PDB file of C-alpha atoms and ligand atoms in Angstrom:
ATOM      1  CA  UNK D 934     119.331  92.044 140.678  1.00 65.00           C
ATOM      2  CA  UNK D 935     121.138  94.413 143.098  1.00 72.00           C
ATOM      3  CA  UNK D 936     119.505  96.452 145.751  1.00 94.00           C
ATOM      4  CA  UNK D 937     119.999 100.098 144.054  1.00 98.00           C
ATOM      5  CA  UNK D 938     119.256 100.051 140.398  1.00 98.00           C
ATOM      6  CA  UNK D 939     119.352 102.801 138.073  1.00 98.00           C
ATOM      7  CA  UNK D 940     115.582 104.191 139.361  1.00 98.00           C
ATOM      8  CA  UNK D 941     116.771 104.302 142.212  1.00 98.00           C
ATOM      9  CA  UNK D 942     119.461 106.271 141.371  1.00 98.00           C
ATOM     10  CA  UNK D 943     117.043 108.333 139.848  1.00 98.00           C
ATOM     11  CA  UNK D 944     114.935 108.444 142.252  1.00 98.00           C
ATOM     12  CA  UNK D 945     117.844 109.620 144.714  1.00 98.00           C
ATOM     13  CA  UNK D 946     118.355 112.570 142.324  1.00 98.00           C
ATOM     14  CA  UNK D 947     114.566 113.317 142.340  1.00 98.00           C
ATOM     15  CA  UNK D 948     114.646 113.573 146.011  1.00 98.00           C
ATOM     16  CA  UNK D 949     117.822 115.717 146.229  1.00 98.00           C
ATOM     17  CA  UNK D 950     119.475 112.816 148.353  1.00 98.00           C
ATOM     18  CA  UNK D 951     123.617 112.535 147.631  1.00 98.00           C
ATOM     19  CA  UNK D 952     124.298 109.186 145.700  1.00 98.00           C
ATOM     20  CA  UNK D 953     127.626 107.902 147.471  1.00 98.00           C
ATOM     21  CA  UNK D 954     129.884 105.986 144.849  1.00 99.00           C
ATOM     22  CA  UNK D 955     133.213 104.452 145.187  1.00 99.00           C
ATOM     23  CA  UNK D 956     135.602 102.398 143.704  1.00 99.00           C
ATOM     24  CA  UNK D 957     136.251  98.738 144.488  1.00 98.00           C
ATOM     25  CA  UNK D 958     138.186  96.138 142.871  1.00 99.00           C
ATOM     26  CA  UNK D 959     138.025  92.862 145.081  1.00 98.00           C
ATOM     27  CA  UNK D 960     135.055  90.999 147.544  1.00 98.00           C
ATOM     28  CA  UNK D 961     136.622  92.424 150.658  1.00 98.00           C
ATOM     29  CA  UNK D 962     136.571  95.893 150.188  1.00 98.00           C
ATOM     30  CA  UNK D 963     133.334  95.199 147.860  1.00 98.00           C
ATOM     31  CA  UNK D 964     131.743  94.001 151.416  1.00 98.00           C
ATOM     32  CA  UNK D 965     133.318  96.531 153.654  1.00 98.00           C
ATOM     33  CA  UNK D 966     131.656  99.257 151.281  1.00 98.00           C
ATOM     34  CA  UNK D 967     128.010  98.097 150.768  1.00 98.00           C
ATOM     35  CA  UNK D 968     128.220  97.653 154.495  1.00 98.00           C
ATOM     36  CA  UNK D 969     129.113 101.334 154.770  1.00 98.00           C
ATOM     37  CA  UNK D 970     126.204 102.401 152.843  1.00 98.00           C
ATOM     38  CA  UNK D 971     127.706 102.682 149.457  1.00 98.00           C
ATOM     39  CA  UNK D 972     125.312 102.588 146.434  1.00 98.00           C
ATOM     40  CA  UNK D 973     127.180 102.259 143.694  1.00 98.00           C
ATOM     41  CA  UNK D 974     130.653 100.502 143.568  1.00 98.00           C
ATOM     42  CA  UNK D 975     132.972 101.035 140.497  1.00 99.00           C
ATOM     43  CA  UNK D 976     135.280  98.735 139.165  1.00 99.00           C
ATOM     44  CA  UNK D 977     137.813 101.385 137.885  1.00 98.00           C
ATOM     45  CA  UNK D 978     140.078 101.285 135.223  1.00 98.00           C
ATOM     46  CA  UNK D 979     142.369 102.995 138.201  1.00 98.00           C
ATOM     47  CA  UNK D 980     142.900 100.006 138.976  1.00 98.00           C
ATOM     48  CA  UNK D 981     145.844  99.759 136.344  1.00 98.00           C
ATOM     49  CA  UNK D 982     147.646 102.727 138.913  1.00 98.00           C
ATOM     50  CA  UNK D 983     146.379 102.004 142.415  1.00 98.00           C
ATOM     51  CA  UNK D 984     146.804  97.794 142.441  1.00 98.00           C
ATOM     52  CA  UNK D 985     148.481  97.172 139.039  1.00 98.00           C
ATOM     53  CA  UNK D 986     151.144 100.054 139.754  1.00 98.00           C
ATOM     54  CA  UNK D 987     151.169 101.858 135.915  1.00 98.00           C
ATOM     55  CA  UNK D 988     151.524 105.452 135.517  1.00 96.00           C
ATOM     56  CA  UNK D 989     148.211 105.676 133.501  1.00 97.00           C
ATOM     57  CA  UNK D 990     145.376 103.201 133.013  1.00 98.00           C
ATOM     58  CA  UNK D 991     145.891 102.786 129.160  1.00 98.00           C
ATOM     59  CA  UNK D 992     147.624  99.194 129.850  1.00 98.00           C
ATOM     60  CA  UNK D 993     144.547  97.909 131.620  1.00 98.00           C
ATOM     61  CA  UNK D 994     143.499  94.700 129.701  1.00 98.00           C
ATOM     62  CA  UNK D 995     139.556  93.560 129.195  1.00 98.00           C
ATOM     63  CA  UNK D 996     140.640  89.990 131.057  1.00 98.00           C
ATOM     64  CA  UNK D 997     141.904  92.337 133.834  1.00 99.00           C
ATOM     65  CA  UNK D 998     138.532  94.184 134.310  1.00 99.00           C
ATOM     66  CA  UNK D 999     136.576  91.313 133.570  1.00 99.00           C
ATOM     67  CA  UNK D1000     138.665  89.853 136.735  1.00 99.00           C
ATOM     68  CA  UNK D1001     137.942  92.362 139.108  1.00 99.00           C
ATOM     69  CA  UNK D1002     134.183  92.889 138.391  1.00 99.00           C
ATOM     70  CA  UNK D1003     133.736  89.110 139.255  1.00 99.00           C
ATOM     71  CA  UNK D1004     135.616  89.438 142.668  1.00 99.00           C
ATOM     72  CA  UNK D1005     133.546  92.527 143.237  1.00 98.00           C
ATOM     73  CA  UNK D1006     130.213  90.896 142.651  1.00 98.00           C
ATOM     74  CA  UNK D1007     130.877  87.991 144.758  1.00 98.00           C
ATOM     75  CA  UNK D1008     131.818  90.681 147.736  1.00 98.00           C
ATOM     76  CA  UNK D1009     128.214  92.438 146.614  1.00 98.00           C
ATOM     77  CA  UNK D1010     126.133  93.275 149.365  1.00 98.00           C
ATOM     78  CA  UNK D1011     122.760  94.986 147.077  1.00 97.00           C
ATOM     79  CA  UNK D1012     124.833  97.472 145.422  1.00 98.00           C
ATOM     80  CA  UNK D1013     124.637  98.569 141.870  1.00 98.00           C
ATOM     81  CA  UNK D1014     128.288  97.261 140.010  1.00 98.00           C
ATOM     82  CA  UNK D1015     129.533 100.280 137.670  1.00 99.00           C
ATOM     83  CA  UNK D1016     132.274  98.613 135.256  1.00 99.00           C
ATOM     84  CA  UNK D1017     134.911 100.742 133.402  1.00 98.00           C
ATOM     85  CA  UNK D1018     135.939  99.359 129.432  1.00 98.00           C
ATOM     86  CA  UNK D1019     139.863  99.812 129.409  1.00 98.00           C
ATOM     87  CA  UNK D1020     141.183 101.998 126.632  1.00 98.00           C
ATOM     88  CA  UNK D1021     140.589 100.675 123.238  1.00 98.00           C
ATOM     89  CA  UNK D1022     138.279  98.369 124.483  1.00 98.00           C
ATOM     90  CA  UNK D1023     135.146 100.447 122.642  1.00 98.00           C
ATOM     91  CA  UNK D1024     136.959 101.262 119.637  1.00 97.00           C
ATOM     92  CA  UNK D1025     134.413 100.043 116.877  1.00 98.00           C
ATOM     93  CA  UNK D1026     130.901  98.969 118.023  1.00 98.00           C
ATOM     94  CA  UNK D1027     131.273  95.201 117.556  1.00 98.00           C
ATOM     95  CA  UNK D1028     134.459  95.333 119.948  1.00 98.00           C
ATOM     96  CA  UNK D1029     132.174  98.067 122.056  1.00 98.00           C
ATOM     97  CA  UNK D1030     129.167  95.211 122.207  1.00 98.00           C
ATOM     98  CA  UNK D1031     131.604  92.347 123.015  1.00 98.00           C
ATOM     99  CA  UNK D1032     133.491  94.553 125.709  1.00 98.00           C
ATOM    100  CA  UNK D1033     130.333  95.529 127.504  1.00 98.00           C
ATOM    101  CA  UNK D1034     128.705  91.333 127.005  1.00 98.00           C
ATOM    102  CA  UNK D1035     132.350  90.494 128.574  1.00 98.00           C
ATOM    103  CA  UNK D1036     131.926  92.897 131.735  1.00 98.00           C
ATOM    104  CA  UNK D1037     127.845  92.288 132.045  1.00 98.00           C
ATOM    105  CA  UNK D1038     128.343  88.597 132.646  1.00 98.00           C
ATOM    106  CA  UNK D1039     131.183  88.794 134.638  1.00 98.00           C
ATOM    107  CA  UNK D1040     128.903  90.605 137.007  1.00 98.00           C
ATOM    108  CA  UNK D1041     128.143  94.327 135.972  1.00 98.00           C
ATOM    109  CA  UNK D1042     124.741  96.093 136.231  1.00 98.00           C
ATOM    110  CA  UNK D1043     126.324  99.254 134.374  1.00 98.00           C
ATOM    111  CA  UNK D1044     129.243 100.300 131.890  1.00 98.00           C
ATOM    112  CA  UNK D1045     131.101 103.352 132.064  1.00 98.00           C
ATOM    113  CA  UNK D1046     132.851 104.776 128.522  1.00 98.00           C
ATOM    114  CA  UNK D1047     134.912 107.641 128.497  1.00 98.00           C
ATOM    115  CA  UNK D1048     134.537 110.646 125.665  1.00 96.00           C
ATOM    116  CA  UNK D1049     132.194 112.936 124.814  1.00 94.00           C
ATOM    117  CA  UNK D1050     129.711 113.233 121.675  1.00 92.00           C
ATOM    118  CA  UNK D1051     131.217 110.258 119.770  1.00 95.00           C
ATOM    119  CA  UNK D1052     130.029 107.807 122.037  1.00 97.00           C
ATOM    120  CA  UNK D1053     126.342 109.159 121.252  1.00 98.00           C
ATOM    121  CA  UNK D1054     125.880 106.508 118.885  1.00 98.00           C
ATOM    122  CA  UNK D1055     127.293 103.546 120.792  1.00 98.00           C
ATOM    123  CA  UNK D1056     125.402 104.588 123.950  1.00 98.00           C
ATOM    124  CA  UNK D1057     121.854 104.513 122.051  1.00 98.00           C
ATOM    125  CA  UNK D1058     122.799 101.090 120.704  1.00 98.00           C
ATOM    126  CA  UNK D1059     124.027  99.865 123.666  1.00 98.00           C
ATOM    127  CA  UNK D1060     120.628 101.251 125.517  1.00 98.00           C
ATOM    128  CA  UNK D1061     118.682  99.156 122.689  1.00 97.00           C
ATOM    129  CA  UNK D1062     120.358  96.146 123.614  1.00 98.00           C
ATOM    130  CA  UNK D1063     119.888  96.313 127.463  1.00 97.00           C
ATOM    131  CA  UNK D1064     122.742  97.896 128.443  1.00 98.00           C
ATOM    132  CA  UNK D1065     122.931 100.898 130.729  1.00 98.00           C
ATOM    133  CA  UNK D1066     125.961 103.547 130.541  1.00 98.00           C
ATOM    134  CA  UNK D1067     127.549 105.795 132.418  1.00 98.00           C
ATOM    135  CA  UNK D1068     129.664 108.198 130.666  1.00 98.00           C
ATOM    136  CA  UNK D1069     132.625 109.749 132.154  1.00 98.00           C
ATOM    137  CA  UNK D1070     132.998 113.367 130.850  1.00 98.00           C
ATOM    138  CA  UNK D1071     136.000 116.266 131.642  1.00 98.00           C
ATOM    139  CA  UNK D1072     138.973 114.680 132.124  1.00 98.00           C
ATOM    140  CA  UNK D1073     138.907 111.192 131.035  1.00 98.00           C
ATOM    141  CA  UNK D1074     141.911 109.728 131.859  1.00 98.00           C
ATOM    142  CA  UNK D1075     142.349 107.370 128.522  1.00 98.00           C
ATOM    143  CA  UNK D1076     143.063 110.383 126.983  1.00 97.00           C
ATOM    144  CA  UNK D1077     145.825 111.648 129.068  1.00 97.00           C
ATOM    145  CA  UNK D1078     148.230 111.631 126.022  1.00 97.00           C
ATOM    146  CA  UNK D1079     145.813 114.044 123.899  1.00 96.00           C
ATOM    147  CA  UNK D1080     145.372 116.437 127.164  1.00 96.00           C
ATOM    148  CA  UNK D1081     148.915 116.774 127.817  1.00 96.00           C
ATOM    149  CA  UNK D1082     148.515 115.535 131.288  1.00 95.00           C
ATOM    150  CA  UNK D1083     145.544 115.161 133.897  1.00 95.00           C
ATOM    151  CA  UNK D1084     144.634 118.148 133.668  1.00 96.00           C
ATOM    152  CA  UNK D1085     141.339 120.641 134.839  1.00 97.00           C
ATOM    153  CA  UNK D1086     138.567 120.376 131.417  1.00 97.00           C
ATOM    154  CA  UNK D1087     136.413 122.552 130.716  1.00 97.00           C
ATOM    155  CA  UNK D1088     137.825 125.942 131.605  1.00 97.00           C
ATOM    156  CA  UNK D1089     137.033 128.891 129.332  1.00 96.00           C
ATOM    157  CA  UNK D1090     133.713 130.251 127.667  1.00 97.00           C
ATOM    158  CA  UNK D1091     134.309 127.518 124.527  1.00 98.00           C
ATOM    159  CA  UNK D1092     135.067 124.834 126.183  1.00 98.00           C
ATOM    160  CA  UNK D1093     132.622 124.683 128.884  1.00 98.00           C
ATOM    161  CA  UNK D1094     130.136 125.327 126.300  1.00 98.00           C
ATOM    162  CA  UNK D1095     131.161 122.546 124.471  1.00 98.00           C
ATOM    163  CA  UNK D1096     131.090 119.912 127.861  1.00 98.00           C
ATOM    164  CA  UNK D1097     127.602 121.209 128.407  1.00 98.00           C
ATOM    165  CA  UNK D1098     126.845 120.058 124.740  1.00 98.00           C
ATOM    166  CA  UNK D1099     128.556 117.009 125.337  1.00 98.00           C
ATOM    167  CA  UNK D1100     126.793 116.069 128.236  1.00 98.00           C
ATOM    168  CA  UNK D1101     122.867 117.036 126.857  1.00 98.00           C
ATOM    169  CA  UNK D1102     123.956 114.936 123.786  1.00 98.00           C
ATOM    170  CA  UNK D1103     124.962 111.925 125.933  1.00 98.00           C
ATOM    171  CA  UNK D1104     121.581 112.287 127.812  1.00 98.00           C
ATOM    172  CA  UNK D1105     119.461 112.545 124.788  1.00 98.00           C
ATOM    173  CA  UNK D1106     121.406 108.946 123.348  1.00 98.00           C
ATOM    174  CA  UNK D1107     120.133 107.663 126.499  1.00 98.00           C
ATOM    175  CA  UNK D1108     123.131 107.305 129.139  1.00 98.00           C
ATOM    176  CA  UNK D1109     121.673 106.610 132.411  1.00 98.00           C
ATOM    177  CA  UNK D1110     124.245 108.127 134.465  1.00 98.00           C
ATOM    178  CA  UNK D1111     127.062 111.080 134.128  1.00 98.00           C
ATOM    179  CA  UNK D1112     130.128 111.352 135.294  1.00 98.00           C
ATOM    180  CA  UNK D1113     132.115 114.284 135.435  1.00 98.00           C
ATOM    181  CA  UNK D1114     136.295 114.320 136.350  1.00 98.00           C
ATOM    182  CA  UNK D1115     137.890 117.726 136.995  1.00 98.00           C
ATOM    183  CA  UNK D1116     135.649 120.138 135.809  1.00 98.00           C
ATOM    184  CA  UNK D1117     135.323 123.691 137.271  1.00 98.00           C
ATOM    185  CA  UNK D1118     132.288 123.370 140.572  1.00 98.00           C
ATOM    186  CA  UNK D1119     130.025 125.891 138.633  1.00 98.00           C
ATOM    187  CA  UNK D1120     129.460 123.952 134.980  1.00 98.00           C
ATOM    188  CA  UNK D1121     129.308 120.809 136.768  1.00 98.00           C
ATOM    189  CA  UNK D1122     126.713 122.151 138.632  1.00 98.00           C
ATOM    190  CA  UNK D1123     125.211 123.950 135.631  1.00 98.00           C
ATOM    191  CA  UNK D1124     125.018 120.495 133.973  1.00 98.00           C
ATOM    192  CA  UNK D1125     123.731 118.460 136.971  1.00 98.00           C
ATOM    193  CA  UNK D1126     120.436 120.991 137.072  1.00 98.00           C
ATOM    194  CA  UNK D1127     120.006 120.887 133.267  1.00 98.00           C
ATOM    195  CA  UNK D1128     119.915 116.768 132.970  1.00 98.00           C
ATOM    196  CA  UNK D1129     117.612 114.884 133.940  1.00 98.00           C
ATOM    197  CA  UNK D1130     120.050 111.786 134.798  1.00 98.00           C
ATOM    198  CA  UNK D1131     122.222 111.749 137.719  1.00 98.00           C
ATOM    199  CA  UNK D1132     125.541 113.248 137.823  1.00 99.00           C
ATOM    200  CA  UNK D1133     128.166 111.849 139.397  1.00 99.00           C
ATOM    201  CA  UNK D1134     131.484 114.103 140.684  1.00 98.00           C
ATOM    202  CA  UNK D1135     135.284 113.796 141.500  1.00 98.00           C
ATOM    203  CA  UNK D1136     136.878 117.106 141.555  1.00 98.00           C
ATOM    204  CA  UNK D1137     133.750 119.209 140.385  1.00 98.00           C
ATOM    205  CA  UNK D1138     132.325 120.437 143.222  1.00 98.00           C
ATOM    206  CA  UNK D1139     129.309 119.993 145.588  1.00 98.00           C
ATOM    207  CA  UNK D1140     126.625 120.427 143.541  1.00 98.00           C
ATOM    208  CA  UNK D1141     126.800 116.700 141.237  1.00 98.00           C
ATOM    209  CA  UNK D1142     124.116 114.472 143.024  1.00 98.00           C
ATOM    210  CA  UNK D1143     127.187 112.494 144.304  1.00 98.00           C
ATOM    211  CA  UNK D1144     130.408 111.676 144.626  1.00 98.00           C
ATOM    212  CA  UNK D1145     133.100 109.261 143.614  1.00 98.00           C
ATOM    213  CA  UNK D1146     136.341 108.488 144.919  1.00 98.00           C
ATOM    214  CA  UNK D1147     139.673 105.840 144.023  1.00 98.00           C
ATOM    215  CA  UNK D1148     139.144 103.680 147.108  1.00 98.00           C
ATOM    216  CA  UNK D1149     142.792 104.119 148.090  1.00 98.00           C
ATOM    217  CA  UNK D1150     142.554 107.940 147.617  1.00 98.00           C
ATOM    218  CA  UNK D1151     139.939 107.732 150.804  1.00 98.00           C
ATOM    219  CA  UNK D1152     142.027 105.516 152.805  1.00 98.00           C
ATOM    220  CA  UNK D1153     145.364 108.335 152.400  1.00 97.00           C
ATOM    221  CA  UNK D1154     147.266 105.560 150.551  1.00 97.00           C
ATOM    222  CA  UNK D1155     149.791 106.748 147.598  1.00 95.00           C
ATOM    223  CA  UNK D1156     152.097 104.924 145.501  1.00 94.00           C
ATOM    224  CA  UNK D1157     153.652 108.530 144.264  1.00 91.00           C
ATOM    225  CA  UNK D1158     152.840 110.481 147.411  1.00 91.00           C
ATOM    226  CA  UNK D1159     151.404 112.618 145.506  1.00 90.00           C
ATOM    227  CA  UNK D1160     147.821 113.734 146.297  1.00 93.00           C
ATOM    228  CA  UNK D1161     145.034 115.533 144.007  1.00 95.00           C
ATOM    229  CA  UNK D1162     143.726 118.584 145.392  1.00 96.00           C
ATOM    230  CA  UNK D1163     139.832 116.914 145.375  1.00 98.00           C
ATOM    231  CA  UNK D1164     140.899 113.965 147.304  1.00 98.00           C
ATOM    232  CA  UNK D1165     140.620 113.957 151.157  1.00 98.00           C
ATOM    233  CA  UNK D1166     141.487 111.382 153.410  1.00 98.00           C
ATOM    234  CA  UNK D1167     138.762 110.006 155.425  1.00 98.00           C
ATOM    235  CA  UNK D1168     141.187 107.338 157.414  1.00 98.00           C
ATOM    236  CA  UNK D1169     142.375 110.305 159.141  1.00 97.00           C
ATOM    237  CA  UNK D1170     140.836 110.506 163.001  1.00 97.00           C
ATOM    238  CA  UNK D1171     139.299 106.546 162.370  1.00 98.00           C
ATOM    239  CA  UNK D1172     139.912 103.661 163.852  1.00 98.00           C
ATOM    240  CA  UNK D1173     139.464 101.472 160.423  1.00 98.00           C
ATOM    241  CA  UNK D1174     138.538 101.047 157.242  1.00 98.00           C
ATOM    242  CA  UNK D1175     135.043 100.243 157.611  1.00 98.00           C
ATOM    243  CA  UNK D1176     134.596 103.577 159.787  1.00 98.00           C
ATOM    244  CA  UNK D1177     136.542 105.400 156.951  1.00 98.00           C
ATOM    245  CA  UNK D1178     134.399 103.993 154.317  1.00 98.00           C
ATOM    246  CA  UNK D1179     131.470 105.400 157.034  1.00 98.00           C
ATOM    247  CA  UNK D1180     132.798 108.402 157.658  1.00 98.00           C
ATOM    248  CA  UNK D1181     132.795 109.290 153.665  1.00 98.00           C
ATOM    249  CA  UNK D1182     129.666 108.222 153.066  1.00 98.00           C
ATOM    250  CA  UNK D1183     128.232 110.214 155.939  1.00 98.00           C
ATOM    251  CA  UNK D1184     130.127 113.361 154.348  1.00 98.00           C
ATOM    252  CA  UNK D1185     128.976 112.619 150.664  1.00 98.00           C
ATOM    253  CA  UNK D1186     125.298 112.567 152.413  1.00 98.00           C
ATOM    254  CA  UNK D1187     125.559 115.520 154.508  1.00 98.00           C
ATOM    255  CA  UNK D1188     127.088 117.690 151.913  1.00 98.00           C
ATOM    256  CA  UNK D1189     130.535 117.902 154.049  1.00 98.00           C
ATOM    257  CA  UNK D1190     132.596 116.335 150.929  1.00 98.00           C
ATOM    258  CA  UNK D1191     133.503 117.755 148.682  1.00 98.00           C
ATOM    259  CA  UNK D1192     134.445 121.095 150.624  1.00 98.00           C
ATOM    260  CA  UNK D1193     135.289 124.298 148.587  1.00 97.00           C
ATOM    261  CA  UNK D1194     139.034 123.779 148.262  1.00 97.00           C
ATOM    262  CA  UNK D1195     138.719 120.740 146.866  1.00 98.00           C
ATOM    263  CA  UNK D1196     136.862 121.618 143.742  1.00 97.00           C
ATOM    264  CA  UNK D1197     138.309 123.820 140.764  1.00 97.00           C
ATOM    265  CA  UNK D1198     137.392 127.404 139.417  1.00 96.00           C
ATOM    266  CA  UNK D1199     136.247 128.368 135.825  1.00 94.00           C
TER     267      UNK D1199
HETATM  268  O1  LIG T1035     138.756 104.428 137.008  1.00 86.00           O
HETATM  269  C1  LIG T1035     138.272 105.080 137.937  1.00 86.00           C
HETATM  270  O2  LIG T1035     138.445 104.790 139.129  1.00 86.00           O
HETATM  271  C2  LIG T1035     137.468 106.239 137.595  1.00 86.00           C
HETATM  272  C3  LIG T1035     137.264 107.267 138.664  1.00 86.00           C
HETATM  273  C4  LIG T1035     138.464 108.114 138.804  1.00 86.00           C
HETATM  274  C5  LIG T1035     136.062 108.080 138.411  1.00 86.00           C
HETATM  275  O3  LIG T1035     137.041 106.380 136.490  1.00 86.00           O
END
């Protein structure tokens, strides 16, 4: 049983107290993050772009995730394990139940699925059966072939509308946790008020009750040198990882990250 569960999670919602979350794919970094104060690490499907070097995360295997989560628990210093299923992983609930069994055992507290009101029915049976999920809304990066690109979600009266549907309908299935990617500041912080769970940001503003970020984002490393406008690099002015991993964890809790011009407009 890790340190932070989901109540506490919850609980760090109720008392309006910034959940830091961040992505970590081996013991090391696993270590050198609980040690920084991180509550929740995530084994990322990013892992497909930022170790395997892939240009999406849609050739991310279940053996590879499986792989990772098990390094990361062993590095686990009391913090709650978040687990991404790879694409296609959750495609039909049998493969969805054997996916999340695979990832549980290898050492995950939580699952993360990406979509929107489909996975309503897989998240209530998967809450039956003892499994908590996280569900990534807004730009869910499995889908970068529909989207045309990784691009801002939620922008316009109809769409927004729709995300804020999504996300009360993934609540009321019983998802323990939100997550929203690249969604204008003011609906993610329309959503975060109206659910009860706690919603986790990257590129929506200020206003989630925390904040995730790709663990090499933080540390100013790029394979494309290329660098999204809601990442900021916290290696900048510190001596080392560990303080960077502080220093972001310090700004997630003070409310100095995410800053204005890293979030996105309606
Ligand atoms: O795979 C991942 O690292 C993620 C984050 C970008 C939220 O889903």
């Amino acid at each position: 049983m890790p340190d932070v569960t989901v109540s506490t999670l919850l609980g760090l919602k109720q008392k309006g107290e910034k959940i830091a979350m961040l992505t970590a794919y081996d013991a090391t970094f696993a270590q050198a993050a609980c040690q920084a104060g991180v509550e929740v690490l995530l084994v990322g499907d990013s892992l497909g772009m930022v170790l395997q070097g892939h240009d999406s995360t849609l050739p991310v295997s279940l053996a590879d995730m499986a792989y990772h989560t098990a390094a990361v628990k062993r590095g686990n210093q009391g913090a709650l394990i978040l687990a991404d299923l790879p694409f296609m992983a959750y495609a039909t609930l049998e493969q969805t139940f054997a996916s999340c069994a695979a990832l549980m055992q290898a050492g995950a507290h939580m699952i993360k699925l990406e979509g929107a009101a489909w996975l309503a029915e897989p998240i209530r049976q998967l809450a039956e059966r003892g499994v908590p999920v996280c569900a990534h809304l807004g730009l869910t990066p499995q889908a970068v072939n529909v989207f045309g690109g990784y691009k801002v979600q939620g922008r316009g009266d109809a769409a927004a509308r729709q995300l804020r549907a999504d996300a009360m309908a993934l609540e009321q299935a019983g998802a323990a946790m939100l997550l929203l990617e690249c969604v204008p500041s003011e609906l993610a912080a329309e959503i975060t008020q109206a659910v009860k769970i706690p919603v986790i940001g990257i590129g929506a503003g200020s206003a989630t009750d925390g904040q995730v970020l790709v663990m090499h984002d933080l540390l100013g490393l790029s394979l494309t040198g290329r660098t999204p406008k809601f990442v900021k690099n916290f290696m900048q002015g510190q001596p080392n990882v560990q303080a960077a991993f502080a220093a972001y964890v310090r700004a997630v809790k003070d409310i100095s990250f995410p800053a204005e011009e890293h979030g996105f407009s309606a």
